[in-house]
Short mmCIF file of C-alpha atoms in Angstrom, two decimals:
data_model
loop_
_atom_site.label_atom_id
_atom_site.label_comp_id
_atom_site.label_asym_id
_atom_site.label_seq_id
_atom_site.Cartn_x
_atom_site.Cartn_y
_atom_site.Cartn_z
CA MET N 1 97.91 43.93 16.72
CA ILE N 2 99.35 46.30 14.27
CA TYR N 3 102.90 47.16 13.02
CA ILE N 4 103.93 50.70 13.58
CA GLY N 5 106.71 52.71 12.32
CA SER N 6 107.64 55.91 10.38
CA HIS N 7 109.32 57.14 7.19
CA LEU N 8 113.12 56.96 7.40
CA SER N 9 115.96 58.36 5.37
CA VAL N 10 118.24 56.01 3.53
CA ALA N 11 121.09 58.46 3.64
CA LYS N 12 123.10 56.34 6.02
CA GLY N 13 122.18 52.99 4.52
CA TYR N 14 119.49 50.33 4.67
CA THR N 15 121.00 48.51 7.73
CA HIS N 16 121.07 51.84 9.61
CA MET N 17 117.41 52.35 8.86
CA ALA N 18 116.44 49.16 10.48
CA GLU N 19 118.64 49.81 13.38
CA THR N 20 116.96 53.23 13.67
CA MET N 21 113.51 51.75 13.79
CA VAL N 22 114.56 49.31 16.47
CA ASP N 23 115.78 52.39 18.50
CA TYR N 24 112.43 54.15 17.91
CA GLY N 25 110.57 51.11 19.24
CA GLY N 26 108.83 50.42 15.93
CA ASN N 27 108.40 47.17 13.90
CA THR N 28 107.95 48.43 10.31
CA PHE N 29 109.03 51.40 8.31
CA ALA N 30 108.78 53.29 4.98
CA PHE N 31 111.68 54.54 2.80
CA PHE N 32 112.49 55.82 -0.60
CA LEU N 33 114.60 53.94 -2.97
CA ARG N 34 115.87 57.33 -4.55
CA SER N 35 115.30 60.97 -3.71
CA PRO N 36 111.57 61.77 -2.95
CA ARG N 37 111.97 64.34 -5.82
CA GLY N 38 112.92 61.65 -8.29
CA GLY N 39 116.22 61.38 -10.15
CA ALA N 40 118.76 58.60 -10.43
CA ALA N 41 118.79 55.94 -7.75
CA LYS N 42 122.06 54.96 -6.13
CA GLU N 43 123.35 51.38 -6.46
CA ILE N 44 122.27 49.19 -3.36
CA ASP N 45 125.12 47.50 -1.63
CA PRO N 46 124.04 43.76 -1.31
CA GLU N 47 125.63 43.48 2.16
CA ASP N 48 123.86 46.59 3.37
CA ALA N 49 120.47 45.25 2.16
CA ALA N 50 121.19 41.89 3.79
CA GLY N 51 121.93 43.59 7.00
CA MET N 52 118.58 45.34 6.95
CA ARG N 53 116.78 42.00 6.10
CA LYS N 54 118.53 40.33 8.94
CA ILE N 55 117.39 42.99 11.62
CA VAL N 56 113.86 42.99 10.03
CA GLU N 57 113.53 39.18 10.42
CA GLU N 58 115.20 38.91 13.82
CA GLN N 59 112.99 41.76 15.29
CA GLY N 60 109.77 40.24 13.92
CA PHE N 61 109.03 43.28 11.81
CA GLY N 62 105.85 43.38 9.60
CA PRO N 63 105.90 44.28 5.88
CA LEU N 64 107.97 47.32 4.89
CA VAL N 65 106.49 50.05 2.68
CA ALA N 66 108.74 51.61 0.13
CA HIS N 67 107.44 54.85 -1.30
CA ALA N 68 107.81 56.01 -5.04
CA PRO N 69 109.00 59.61 -5.68
CA TYR N 70 106.47 62.29 -5.31
CA THR N 71 107.24 63.60 -8.65
CA MET N 72 106.53 60.38 -10.58
CA ASN N 73 103.38 61.00 -12.59
CA LEU N 74 101.90 58.23 -14.69
CA ALA N 75 99.11 60.38 -15.83
CA ALA N 76 101.26 63.23 -17.17
CA ALA N 77 100.20 64.97 -20.38
CA LYS N 78 103.74 64.97 -21.78
CA ASN N 79 104.72 61.52 -23.01
CA GLU N 80 108.52 62.12 -22.05
CA ILE N 81 107.35 62.66 -18.34
CA ARG N 82 105.23 59.42 -18.36
CA MET N 83 108.08 57.38 -19.90
CA LYS N 84 110.42 58.76 -17.22
CA ALA N 85 107.86 57.88 -14.57
CA GLU N 86 107.66 54.29 -16.01
CA LYS N 87 111.43 54.04 -15.92
CA MET N 88 111.60 55.00 -12.29
CA MET N 89 108.79 52.63 -11.19
CA ARG N 90 110.26 49.73 -13.23
CA GLU N 91 113.59 50.32 -11.63
CA ASP N 92 112.25 50.51 -8.14
CA LEU N 93 110.24 47.41 -8.45
CA SER N 94 113.21 45.44 -9.79
CA ARG N 95 115.23 46.55 -6.70
CA MET N 96 112.49 45.67 -4.35
CA ASP N 97 112.15 42.20 -5.88
CA GLU N 98 115.87 41.68 -5.77
CA PHE N 99 116.84 43.13 -2.37
CA PHE N 100 113.61 43.38 -0.30
CA PRO N 101 111.19 40.71 -1.72
CA GLY N 102 107.66 40.26 -0.37
CA ASN N 103 107.13 43.91 0.66
CA PHE N 104 105.01 46.90 -0.57
CA TYR N 105 105.65 49.62 -2.93
CA ASN N 106 103.33 52.51 -2.49
CA PHE N 107 102.73 55.34 -4.94
CA HIS N 108 100.49 58.44 -5.62
CA PRO N 109 98.39 57.46 -8.71
CA GLY N 110 99.06 60.68 -10.54
CA SER N 111 97.69 63.97 -11.70
CA HIS N 112 95.90 64.45 -14.84
CA VAL N 113 96.94 68.15 -15.20
CA GLY N 114 93.94 69.26 -16.90
CA GLN N 115 93.15 66.23 -19.09
CA GLY N 116 90.41 64.99 -17.07
CA VAL N 117 90.05 62.07 -14.66
CA ASP N 118 89.05 59.67 -17.43
CA ILE N 119 92.08 60.25 -19.61
CA GLY N 120 94.33 60.40 -16.52
CA THR N 121 92.96 56.99 -15.29
CA TYR N 122 93.40 55.54 -18.76
CA LYS N 123 97.13 56.65 -18.87
CA ILE N 124 97.82 55.38 -15.34
CA ALA N 125 96.28 51.93 -15.95
CA GLU N 126 98.18 51.75 -19.27
CA SER N 127 101.40 52.60 -17.70
CA LEU N 128 100.91 49.97 -14.85
CA ASN N 129 100.15 47.30 -17.37
CA ASN N 130 103.46 48.14 -19.10
CA ILE N 131 105.41 47.93 -15.82
CA VAL N 132 103.73 45.36 -13.53
CA HIS N 133 103.46 41.70 -14.63
CA GLY N 134 102.65 38.41 -12.89
CA ASP N 135 106.18 37.31 -11.85
CA GLY N 136 107.13 39.85 -9.18
CA SER N 137 107.01 39.50 -5.34
CA THR N 138 106.27 43.18 -4.68
CA THR N 139 102.70 44.22 -4.04
CA VAL N 140 102.10 47.75 -5.56
CA LEU N 141 99.86 49.95 -3.49
CA LEU N 142 97.77 52.94 -4.82
CA GLU N 143 97.53 55.61 -2.14
CA THR N 144 94.20 57.28 -1.37
CA MET N 145 94.61 60.93 -2.15
CA ALA N 146 93.09 64.18 -0.78
CA GLY N 147 91.81 65.48 -4.12
CA LYS N 148 94.23 68.42 -4.22
CA GLY N 149 94.45 70.00 -7.67
CA SER N 150 93.98 67.40 -10.44
CA GLU N 151 94.98 64.22 -8.42
CA VAL N 152 93.54 61.01 -9.50
CA GLY N 153 92.42 58.69 -6.63
CA ARG N 154 90.63 61.42 -4.69
CA ASN N 155 87.85 58.86 -3.70
CA PHE N 156 87.41 55.13 -3.41
CA GLU N 157 85.59 54.95 -6.88
CA GLU N 158 88.57 56.30 -8.72
CA LEU N 159 90.89 53.83 -7.08
CA ARG N 160 88.49 50.98 -7.85
CA GLU N 161 88.41 52.10 -11.55
CA LEU N 162 92.26 51.84 -11.73
CA LEU N 163 92.26 48.49 -9.96
CA ASP N 164 89.71 47.17 -12.42
CA ARG N 165 91.93 48.10 -15.30
CA VAL N 166 95.16 46.38 -14.37
CA GLU N 167 95.98 43.07 -15.97
CA PHE N 168 97.49 41.45 -12.82
CA PRO N 169 95.14 42.48 -10.05
CA ASP N 170 96.80 40.24 -7.43
CA ARG N 171 99.93 42.48 -7.72
CA PHE N 172 98.00 45.59 -6.44
CA GLY N 173 96.27 46.84 -3.36
CA VAL N 174 95.67 50.14 -1.50
CA CYS N 175 97.44 52.22 1.10
CA LEU N 176 94.88 54.34 3.04
CA ASP N 177 96.15 57.70 4.24
CA THR N 178 94.17 59.03 7.19
CA CYS N 179 94.95 62.71 6.44
CA HIS N 180 94.18 62.30 2.68
CA ILE N 181 90.86 60.57 3.12
CA TRP N 182 89.87 63.09 5.84
CA ASP N 183 90.81 66.07 3.55
CA GLY N 184 89.08 64.15 0.79
CA GLY N 185 85.71 64.25 2.56
CA TYR N 186 85.62 60.98 4.54
CA ASP N 187 84.63 61.60 8.16
CA ILE N 188 86.77 58.99 9.88
CA ALA N 189 86.29 61.00 13.22
CA GLY N 190 82.52 60.79 13.13
CA ASN N 191 81.71 57.83 10.97
CA LEU N 192 84.77 55.55 10.79
CA ASP N 193 82.60 52.27 10.55
CA ASN N 194 80.63 53.76 7.71
CA VAL N 195 83.88 54.89 6.02
CA LEU N 196 85.47 51.49 6.09
CA GLN N 197 82.13 49.83 5.04
CA GLU N 198 82.15 52.17 2.04
CA PHE N 199 85.76 51.20 1.33
CA ASP N 200 84.83 47.52 1.65
CA TRP N 201 81.80 47.93 -0.77
CA THR N 202 83.74 49.82 -3.30
CA ILE N 203 87.20 48.31 -3.29
CA GLY N 204 87.25 45.43 -0.64
CA LEU N 205 89.10 45.49 2.70
CA ASP N 206 90.97 42.44 1.51
CA ARG N 207 92.75 44.73 -0.82
CA LEU N 208 93.71 47.26 2.02
CA TYR N 209 97.40 46.46 2.82
CA ALA N 210 98.77 49.50 4.65
CA ILE N 211 97.84 52.72 6.46
CA HIS N 212 99.56 56.10 6.57
CA LEU N 213 98.57 57.25 10.01
CA ASN N 214 98.48 61.11 10.17
CA ASP N 215 96.42 63.94 11.67
CA SER N 216 95.39 66.79 9.37
CA MET N 217 95.73 70.59 9.65
CA ASN N 218 92.53 71.00 7.79
CA VAL N 219 88.80 70.31 8.32
CA CYS N 220 87.25 67.32 6.63
CA GLY N 221 86.63 67.80 2.87
CA SER N 222 89.25 70.68 2.53
CA HIS N 223 91.19 68.83 -0.30
CA LYS N 224 94.37 70.42 0.91
CA ASP N 225 96.68 67.53 2.09
CA ARG N 226 98.43 69.08 5.12
CA HIS N 227 99.70 66.47 7.67
CA GLN N 228 99.76 67.13 11.30
CA LYS N 229 101.27 65.36 14.42
CA LEU N 230 98.98 62.84 16.07
CA GLY N 231 96.26 64.59 18.23
CA GLN N 232 97.34 68.05 17.13
CA GLY N 233 95.01 68.32 14.05
CA GLU N 234 91.37 68.30 13.07
CA ILE N 235 91.01 64.46 13.10
CA GLY N 236 92.08 64.13 16.75
CA ALA N 237 93.67 61.56 18.92
CA GLU N 238 90.58 59.70 19.76
CA ALA N 239 89.58 59.25 16.19
CA LEU N 240 93.03 58.18 15.21
CA LYS N 241 93.09 55.70 18.30
CA ALA N 242 89.87 54.26 16.89
CA VAL N 243 91.55 53.70 13.52
CA VAL N 244 94.52 51.83 15.22
CA GLN N 245 92.16 49.77 17.31
CA HIS N 246 89.52 48.91 14.54
CA PRO N 247 89.26 45.10 14.05
CA ALA N 248 89.30 45.50 10.22
CA LEU N 249 92.73 47.04 10.30
CA GLN N 250 94.67 44.58 12.57
CA GLY N 251 97.83 42.97 11.33
CA LYS N 252 98.69 45.74 8.84
CA PRO N 253 101.67 48.21 8.72
CA PHE N 254 100.86 51.74 10.01
CA ILE N 255 103.31 54.31 8.90
CA LEU N 256 103.64 57.75 10.41
CA GLU N 257 104.22 60.65 7.89
CA THR N 258 103.68 63.37 10.63
CA PRO N 259 106.01 66.43 10.68
CA ASN N 260 108.40 65.19 13.27
CA GLU N 261 111.98 64.84 14.25
CA PRO N 262 113.22 61.46 15.69
CA ALA N 263 112.20 62.23 19.25
CA GLY N 264 108.67 62.95 17.98
CA TYR N 265 108.48 59.74 16.09
CA LYS N 266 109.63 57.77 19.18
CA LYS N 267 106.97 59.52 21.10
CA GLU N 268 104.26 58.80 18.68
CA ILE N 269 105.19 55.13 18.20
CA ALA N 270 105.06 54.68 21.90
CA GLU N 271 101.74 56.50 22.05
CA VAL N 272 100.27 54.13 19.30
CA LYS N 273 101.61 51.13 21.05
CA GLY N 274 99.91 52.27 24.20
CA TRP N 275 96.57 52.63 22.21
CA MET N 276 96.96 48.91 21.29
CA ARG N 277 97.35 47.99 24.93
CA LYS N 278 93.95 49.41 25.94
CA ASP N 279 90.47 48.50 25.27
#
């Protein structure tokens, strides 16, 4: 089995998010602790957070996957931008440990903005070692990227290099995005087993903690990162069904980041649950 859900907005509160996912028929979800564009985070109401935890426990939800702001860049060339990114991540992890312990915090590793992958990797690892220590309960997930622009994490080797440089490796793992790896050149429609085997050889499937389940508007290897609804893109429904059913990925949270409204997410969650009921 897997856990399936979507990204939700925290605008109406944390308890409301959990109630919304129950209505959607899911049993996990992703959320931002602040605006996806960054900025200051609102204070969390302890009662609101407790209401969310209560529903999650009562409904048997799987791990939740908080997401860092898209603008957070630990590889930035300008030191003030890196320091701002470190501050955001440090605050987010503190909130996760206090209010939602034992879950995941996913982030895009960063963009080297012309400095080169080696310098970008060095800066990201240095920042992670400034932020993440051995005493937190939140597992930090590096997301697989499509290779758009100067992104770091465009292939499994680059993620492995980052994981090798962190001082507390047990606090880290990977979130695999199906659109991103497809756009990055990994043919999960034609060679899913080979792709997962390559992941295992390079990083280790024991370090794969979550999946972003998305179709792609682009052909394999396009490096463009354009998400599409399940079965309406270049990856296709049968390939995504094989991902959901793959034995190596069972028991993990699958998060939909497809371009949908609530009714669309309900439909896709039901579709994925149907895939799990079939051989």
